[in-house]
PDB file of C-alpha atoms and ligand atoms in Angstrom:
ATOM      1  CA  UNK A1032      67.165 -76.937  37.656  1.00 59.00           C
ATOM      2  CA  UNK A1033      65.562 -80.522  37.603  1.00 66.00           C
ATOM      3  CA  UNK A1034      61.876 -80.891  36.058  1.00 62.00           C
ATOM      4  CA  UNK A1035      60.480 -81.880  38.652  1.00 64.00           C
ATOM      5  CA  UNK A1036      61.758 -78.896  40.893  1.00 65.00           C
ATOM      6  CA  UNK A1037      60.017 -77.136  38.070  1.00 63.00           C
ATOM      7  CA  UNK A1038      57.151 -78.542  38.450  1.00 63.00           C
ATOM      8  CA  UNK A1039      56.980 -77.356  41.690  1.00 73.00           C
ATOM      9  CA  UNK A1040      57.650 -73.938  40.884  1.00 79.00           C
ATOM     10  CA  UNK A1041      54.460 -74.121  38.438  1.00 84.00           C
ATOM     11  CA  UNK A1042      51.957 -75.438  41.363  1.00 87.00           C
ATOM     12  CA  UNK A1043      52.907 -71.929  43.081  1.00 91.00           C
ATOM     13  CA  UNK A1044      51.042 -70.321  40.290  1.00 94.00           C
ATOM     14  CA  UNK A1045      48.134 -73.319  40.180  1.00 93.00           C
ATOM     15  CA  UNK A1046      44.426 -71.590  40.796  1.00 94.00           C
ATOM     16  CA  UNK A1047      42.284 -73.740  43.122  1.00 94.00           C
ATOM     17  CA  UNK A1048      39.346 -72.125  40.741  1.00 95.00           C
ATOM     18  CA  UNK A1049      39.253 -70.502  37.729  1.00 96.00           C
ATOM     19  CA  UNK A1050      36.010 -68.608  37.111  1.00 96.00           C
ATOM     20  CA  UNK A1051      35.702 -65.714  34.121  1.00 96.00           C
ATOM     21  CA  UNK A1052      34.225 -63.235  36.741  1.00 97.00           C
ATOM     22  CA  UNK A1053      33.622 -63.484  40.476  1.00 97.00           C
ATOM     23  CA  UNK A1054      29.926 -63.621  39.660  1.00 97.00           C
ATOM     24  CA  UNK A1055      30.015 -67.317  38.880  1.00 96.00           C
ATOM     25  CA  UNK A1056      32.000 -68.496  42.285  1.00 96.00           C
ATOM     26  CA  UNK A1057      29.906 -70.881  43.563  1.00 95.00           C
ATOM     27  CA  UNK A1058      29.545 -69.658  46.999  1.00 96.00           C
ATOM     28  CA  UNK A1059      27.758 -73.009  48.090  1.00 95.00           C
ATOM     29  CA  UNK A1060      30.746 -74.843  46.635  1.00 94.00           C
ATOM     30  CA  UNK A1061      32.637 -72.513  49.137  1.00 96.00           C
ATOM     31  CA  UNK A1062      29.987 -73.091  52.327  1.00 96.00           C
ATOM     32  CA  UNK A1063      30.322 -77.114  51.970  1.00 94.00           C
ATOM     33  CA  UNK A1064      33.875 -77.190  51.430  1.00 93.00           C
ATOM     34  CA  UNK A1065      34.076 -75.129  54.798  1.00 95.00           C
ATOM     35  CA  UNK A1066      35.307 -71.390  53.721  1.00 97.00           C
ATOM     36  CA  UNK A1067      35.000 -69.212  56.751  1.00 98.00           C
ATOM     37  CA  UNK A1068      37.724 -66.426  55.456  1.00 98.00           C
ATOM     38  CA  UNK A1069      37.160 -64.807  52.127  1.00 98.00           C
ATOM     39  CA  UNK A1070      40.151 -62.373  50.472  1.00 98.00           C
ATOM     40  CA  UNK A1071      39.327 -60.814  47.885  1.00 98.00           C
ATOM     41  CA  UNK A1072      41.133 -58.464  45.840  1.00 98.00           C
ATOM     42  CA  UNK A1073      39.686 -55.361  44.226  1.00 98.00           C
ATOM     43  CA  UNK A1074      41.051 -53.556  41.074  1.00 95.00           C
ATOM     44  CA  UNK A1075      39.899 -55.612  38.045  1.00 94.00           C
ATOM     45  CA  UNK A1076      38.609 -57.896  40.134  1.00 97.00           C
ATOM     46  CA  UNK A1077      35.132 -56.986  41.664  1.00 98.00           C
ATOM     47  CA  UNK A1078      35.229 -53.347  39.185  1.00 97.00           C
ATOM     48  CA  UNK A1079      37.394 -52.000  36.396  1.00 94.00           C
ATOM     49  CA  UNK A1080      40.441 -50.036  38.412  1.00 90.00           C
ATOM     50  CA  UNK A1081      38.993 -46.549  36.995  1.00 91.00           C
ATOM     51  CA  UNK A1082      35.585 -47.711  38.852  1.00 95.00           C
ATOM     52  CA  UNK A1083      35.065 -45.778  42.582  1.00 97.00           C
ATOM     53  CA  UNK A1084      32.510 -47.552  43.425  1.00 98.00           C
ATOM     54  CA  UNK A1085      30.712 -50.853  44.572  1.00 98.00           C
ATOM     55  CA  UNK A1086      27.807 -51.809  41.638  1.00 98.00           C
ATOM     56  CA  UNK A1087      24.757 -54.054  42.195  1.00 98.00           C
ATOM     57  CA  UNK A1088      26.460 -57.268  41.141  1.00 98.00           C
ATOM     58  CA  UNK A1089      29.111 -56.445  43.405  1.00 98.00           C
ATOM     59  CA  UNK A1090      27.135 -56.011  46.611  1.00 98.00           C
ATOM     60  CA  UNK A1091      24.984 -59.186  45.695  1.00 98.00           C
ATOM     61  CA  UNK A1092      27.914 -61.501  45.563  1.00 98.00           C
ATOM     62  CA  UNK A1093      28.822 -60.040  48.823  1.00 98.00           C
ATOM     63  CA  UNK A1094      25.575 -60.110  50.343  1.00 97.00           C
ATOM     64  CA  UNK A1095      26.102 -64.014  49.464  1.00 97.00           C
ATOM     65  CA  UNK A1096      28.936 -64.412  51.188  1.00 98.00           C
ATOM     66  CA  UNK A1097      28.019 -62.881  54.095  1.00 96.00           C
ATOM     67  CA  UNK A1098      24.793 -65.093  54.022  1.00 97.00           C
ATOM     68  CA  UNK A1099      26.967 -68.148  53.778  1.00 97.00           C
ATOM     69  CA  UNK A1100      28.747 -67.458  57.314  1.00 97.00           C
ATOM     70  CA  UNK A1101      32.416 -66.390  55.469  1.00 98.00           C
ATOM     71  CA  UNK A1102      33.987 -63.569  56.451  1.00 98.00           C
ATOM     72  CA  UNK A1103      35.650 -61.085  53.630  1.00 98.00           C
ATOM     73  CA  UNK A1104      38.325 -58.521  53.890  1.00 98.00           C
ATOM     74  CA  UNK A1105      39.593 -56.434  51.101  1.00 98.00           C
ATOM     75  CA  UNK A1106      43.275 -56.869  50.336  1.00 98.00           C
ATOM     76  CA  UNK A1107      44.449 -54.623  47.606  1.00 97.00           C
ATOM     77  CA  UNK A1108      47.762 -53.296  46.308  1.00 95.00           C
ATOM     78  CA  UNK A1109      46.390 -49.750  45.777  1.00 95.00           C
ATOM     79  CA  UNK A1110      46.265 -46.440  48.095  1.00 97.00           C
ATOM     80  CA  UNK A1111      44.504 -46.116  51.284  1.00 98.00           C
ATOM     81  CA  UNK A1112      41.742 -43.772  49.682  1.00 98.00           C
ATOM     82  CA  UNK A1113      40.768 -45.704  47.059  1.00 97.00           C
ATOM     83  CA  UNK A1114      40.469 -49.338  48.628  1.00 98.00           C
ATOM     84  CA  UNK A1115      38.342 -46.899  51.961  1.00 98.00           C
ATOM     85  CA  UNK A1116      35.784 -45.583  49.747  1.00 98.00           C
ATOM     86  CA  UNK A1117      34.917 -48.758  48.180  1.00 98.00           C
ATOM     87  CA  UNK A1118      34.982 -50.674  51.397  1.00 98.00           C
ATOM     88  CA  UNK A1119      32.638 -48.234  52.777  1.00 98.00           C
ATOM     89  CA  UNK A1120      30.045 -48.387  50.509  1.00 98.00           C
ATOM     90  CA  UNK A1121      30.286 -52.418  50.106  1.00 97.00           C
ATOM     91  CA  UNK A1122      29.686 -52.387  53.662  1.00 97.00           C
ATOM     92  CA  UNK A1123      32.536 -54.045  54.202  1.00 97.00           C
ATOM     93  CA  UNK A1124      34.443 -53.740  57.513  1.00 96.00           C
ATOM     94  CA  UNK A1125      37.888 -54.804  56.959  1.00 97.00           C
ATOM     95  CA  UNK A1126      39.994 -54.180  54.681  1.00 98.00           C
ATOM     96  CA  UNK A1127      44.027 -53.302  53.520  1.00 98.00           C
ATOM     97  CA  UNK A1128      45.364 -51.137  51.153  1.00 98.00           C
ATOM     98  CA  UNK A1129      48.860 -50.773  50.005  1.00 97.00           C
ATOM     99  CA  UNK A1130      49.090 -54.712  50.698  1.00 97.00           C
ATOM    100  CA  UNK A1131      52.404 -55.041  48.889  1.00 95.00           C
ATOM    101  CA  UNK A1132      50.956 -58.281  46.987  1.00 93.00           C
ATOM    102  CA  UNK A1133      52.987 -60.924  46.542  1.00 91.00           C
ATOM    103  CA  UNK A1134      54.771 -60.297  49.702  1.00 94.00           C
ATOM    104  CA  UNK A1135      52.685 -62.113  52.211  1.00 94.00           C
ATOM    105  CA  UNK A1136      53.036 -60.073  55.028  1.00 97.00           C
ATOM    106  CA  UNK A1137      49.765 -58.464  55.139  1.00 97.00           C
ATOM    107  CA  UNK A1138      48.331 -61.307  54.337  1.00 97.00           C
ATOM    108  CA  UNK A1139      49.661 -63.318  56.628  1.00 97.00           C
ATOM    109  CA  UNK A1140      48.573 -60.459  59.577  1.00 97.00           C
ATOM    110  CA  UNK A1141      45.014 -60.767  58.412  1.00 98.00           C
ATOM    111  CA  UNK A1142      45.108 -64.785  58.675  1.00 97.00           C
ATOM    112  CA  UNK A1143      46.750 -64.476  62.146  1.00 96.00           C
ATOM    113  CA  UNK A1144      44.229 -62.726  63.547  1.00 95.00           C
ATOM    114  CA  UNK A1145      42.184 -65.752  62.850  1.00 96.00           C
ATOM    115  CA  UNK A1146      42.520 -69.203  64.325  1.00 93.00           C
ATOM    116  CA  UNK A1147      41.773 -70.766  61.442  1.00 96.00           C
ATOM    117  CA  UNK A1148      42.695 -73.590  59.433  1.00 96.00           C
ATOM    118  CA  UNK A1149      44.616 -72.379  55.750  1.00 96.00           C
ATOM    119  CA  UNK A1150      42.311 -74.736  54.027  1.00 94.00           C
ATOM    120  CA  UNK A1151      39.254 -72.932  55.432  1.00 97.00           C
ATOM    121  CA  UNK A1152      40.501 -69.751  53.573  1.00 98.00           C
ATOM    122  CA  UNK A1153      40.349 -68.778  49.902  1.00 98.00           C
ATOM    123  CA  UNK A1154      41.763 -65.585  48.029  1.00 98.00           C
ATOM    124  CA  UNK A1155      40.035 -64.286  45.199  1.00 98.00           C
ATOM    125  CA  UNK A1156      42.384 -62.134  42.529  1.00 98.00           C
ATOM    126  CA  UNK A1157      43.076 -61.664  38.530  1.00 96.00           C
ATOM    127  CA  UNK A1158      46.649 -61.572  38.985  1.00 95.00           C
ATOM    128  CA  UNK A1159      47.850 -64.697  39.436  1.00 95.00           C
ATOM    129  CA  UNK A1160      51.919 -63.723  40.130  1.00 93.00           C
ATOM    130  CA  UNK A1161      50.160 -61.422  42.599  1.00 93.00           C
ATOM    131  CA  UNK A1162      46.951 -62.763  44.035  1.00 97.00           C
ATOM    132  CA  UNK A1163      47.197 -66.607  43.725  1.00 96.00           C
ATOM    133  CA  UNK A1164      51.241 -66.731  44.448  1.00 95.00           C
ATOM    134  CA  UNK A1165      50.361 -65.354  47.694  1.00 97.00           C
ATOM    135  CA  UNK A1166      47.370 -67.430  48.921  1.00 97.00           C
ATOM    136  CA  UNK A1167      49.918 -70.715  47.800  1.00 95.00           C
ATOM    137  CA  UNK A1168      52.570 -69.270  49.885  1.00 94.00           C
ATOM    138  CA  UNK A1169      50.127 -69.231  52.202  1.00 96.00           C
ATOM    139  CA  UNK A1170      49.018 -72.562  51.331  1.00 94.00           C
ATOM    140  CA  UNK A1171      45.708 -71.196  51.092  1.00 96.00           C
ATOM    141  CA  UNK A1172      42.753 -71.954  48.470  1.00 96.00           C
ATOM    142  CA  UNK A1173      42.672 -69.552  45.765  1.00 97.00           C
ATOM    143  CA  UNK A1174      40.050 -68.105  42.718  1.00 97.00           C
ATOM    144  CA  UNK A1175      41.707 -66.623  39.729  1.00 97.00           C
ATOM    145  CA  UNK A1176      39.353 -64.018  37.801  1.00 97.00           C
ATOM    146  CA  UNK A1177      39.312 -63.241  34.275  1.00 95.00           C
ATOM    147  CA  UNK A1178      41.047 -59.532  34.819  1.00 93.00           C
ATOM    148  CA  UNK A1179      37.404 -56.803  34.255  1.00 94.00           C
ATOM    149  CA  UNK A1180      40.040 -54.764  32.115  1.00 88.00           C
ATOM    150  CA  UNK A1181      43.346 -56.007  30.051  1.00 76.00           C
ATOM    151  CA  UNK A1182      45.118 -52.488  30.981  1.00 62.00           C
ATOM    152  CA  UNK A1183      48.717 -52.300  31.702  1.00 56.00           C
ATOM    153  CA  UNK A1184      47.610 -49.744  34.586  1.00 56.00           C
ATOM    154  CA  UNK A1185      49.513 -50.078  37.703  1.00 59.00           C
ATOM    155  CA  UNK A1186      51.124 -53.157  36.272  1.00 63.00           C
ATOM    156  CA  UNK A1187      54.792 -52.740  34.977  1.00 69.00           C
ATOM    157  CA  UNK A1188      55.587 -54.144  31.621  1.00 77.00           C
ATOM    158  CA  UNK A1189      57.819 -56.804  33.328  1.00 79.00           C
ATOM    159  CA  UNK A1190      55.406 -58.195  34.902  1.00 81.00           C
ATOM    160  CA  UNK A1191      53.166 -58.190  32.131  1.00 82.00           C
ATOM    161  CA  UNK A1192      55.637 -59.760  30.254  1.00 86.00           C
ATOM    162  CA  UNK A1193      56.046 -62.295  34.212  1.00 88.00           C
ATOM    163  CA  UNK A1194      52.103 -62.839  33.869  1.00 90.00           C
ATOM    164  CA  UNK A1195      52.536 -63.854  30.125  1.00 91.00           C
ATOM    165  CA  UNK A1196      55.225 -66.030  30.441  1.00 92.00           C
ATOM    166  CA  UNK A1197      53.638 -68.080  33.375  1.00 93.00           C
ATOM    167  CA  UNK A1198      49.850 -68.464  31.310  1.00 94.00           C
ATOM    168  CA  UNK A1199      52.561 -69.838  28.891  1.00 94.00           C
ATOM    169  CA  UNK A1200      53.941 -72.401  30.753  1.00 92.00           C
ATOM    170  CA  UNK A1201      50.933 -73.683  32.901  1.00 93.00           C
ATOM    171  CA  UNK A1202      49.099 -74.203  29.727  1.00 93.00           C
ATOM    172  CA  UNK A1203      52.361 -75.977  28.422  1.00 92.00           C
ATOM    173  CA  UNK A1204      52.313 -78.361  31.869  1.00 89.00           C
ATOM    174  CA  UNK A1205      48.611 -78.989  31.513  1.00 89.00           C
ATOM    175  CA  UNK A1206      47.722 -77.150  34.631  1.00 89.00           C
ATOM    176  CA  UNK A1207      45.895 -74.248  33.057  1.00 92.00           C
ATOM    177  CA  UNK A1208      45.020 -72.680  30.196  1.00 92.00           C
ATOM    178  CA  UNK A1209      43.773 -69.264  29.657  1.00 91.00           C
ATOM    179  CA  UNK A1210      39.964 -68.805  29.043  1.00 91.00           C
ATOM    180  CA  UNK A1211      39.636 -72.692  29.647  1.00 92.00           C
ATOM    181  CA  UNK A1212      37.127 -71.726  32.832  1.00 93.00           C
ATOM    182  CA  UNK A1213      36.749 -74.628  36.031  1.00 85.00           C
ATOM    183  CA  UNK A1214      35.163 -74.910  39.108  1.00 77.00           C
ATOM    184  CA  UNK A1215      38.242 -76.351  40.460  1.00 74.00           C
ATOM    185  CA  UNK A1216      39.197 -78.209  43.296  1.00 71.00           C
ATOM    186  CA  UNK A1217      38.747 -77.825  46.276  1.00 81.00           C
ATOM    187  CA  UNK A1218      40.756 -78.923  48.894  1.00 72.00           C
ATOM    188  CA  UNK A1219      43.001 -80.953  46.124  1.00 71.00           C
ATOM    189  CA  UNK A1220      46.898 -80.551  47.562  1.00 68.00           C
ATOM    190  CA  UNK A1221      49.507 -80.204  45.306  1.00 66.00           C
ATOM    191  CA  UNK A1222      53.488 -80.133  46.340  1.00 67.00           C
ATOM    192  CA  UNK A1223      54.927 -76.789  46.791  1.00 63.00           C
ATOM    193  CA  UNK A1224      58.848 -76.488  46.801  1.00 56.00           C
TER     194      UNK A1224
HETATM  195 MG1   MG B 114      43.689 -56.906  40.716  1.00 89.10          MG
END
């Protein structure tokens, strides 16, 4: 494969923002830039996986959202129950469980829902083979979070070992590197394959 179609590869994997925990997304950054869809993911994310429910920082950064005009649904990879309960208590109307992350297809069905422009969407995740691959498929905006927990829960060595390799090699092609925290770039456009 030529470097430059490896390059390519890499941007799949590039963050639009990289924050160390969802409370310091800057929400007005979001409101200016235009944001009027907000997916957010949930385990390790907004709580710790072994966390049921919603805490105080939690429902203030989505009381802030909500206040800036964007809409949020919950996307998350685990069961029905789980991803329910929480959603309930946020007060938060829509979400999906068992999204199959990084197949886009749920995804995508939330998006088409919408008539909205991708730009004017942003994901929000800790995973970045599974939260940001998707919203760049999507050619969407994306916000990589520090995971809450290192845990191998849920997560299969391999793609521990996937996650690992690709911090790697973004740091390696300058594009990222791992605690090295920026309020990004909005709107920036980068060449996907
Ligand atoms: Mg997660």
């Amino acid at each position: 494969m030529s470097k430059r179609r490896k390059g390519l590869i890499s941007n799949f994997f590039r963050p639009s923002i990289y924050v160390r925990s969802f409370k310091d997304v800057n929400i007005n950054q979001l409101k200016r830039h235009g944001i009027k869809l907000f997916i957010c993911d949930l385990d390790n994310t907004l709580v710790p996986h072994y966390t049921k429910l919603p805490n105080r920082d939690v429902m203030n950064f989505l009381e802030k959202i909500k206040s800036a005009g964007i809409e949020l649904v919950l996307m998350s990879n685990n069961v029905n129950s789980r991803v329910s309960l929480f959603a309930k208590r946020a007060g938060v109307k829509e979400y999906k469980a068992n999204a199959k992350k990084p197949f886009k297809r749920v995804a995508k069905s939330i998006i088409e829902k919408r008539d909205l422009d991708r730009s004017k969407i942003i994901f929000m995740g800790d995973q970045i083979i599974m939260d940001i691959l998707v919203a760049n498929r999507l050619k969407c905006e994306s916000i990589l979070v520090q995971p809450l927990v290192s845990t191998t829960y849920k997560m299969s060595s391999f793609n521990l070992f996937l996650e690992k390799r690709i911090y790697k090699n973004l740091e390696k092609k300058n594009i990222l590197k791992r605690g090295d925290f920026n309020n990004g770039n909005l709107g920036e456009t980068f060449e996907l394959l």
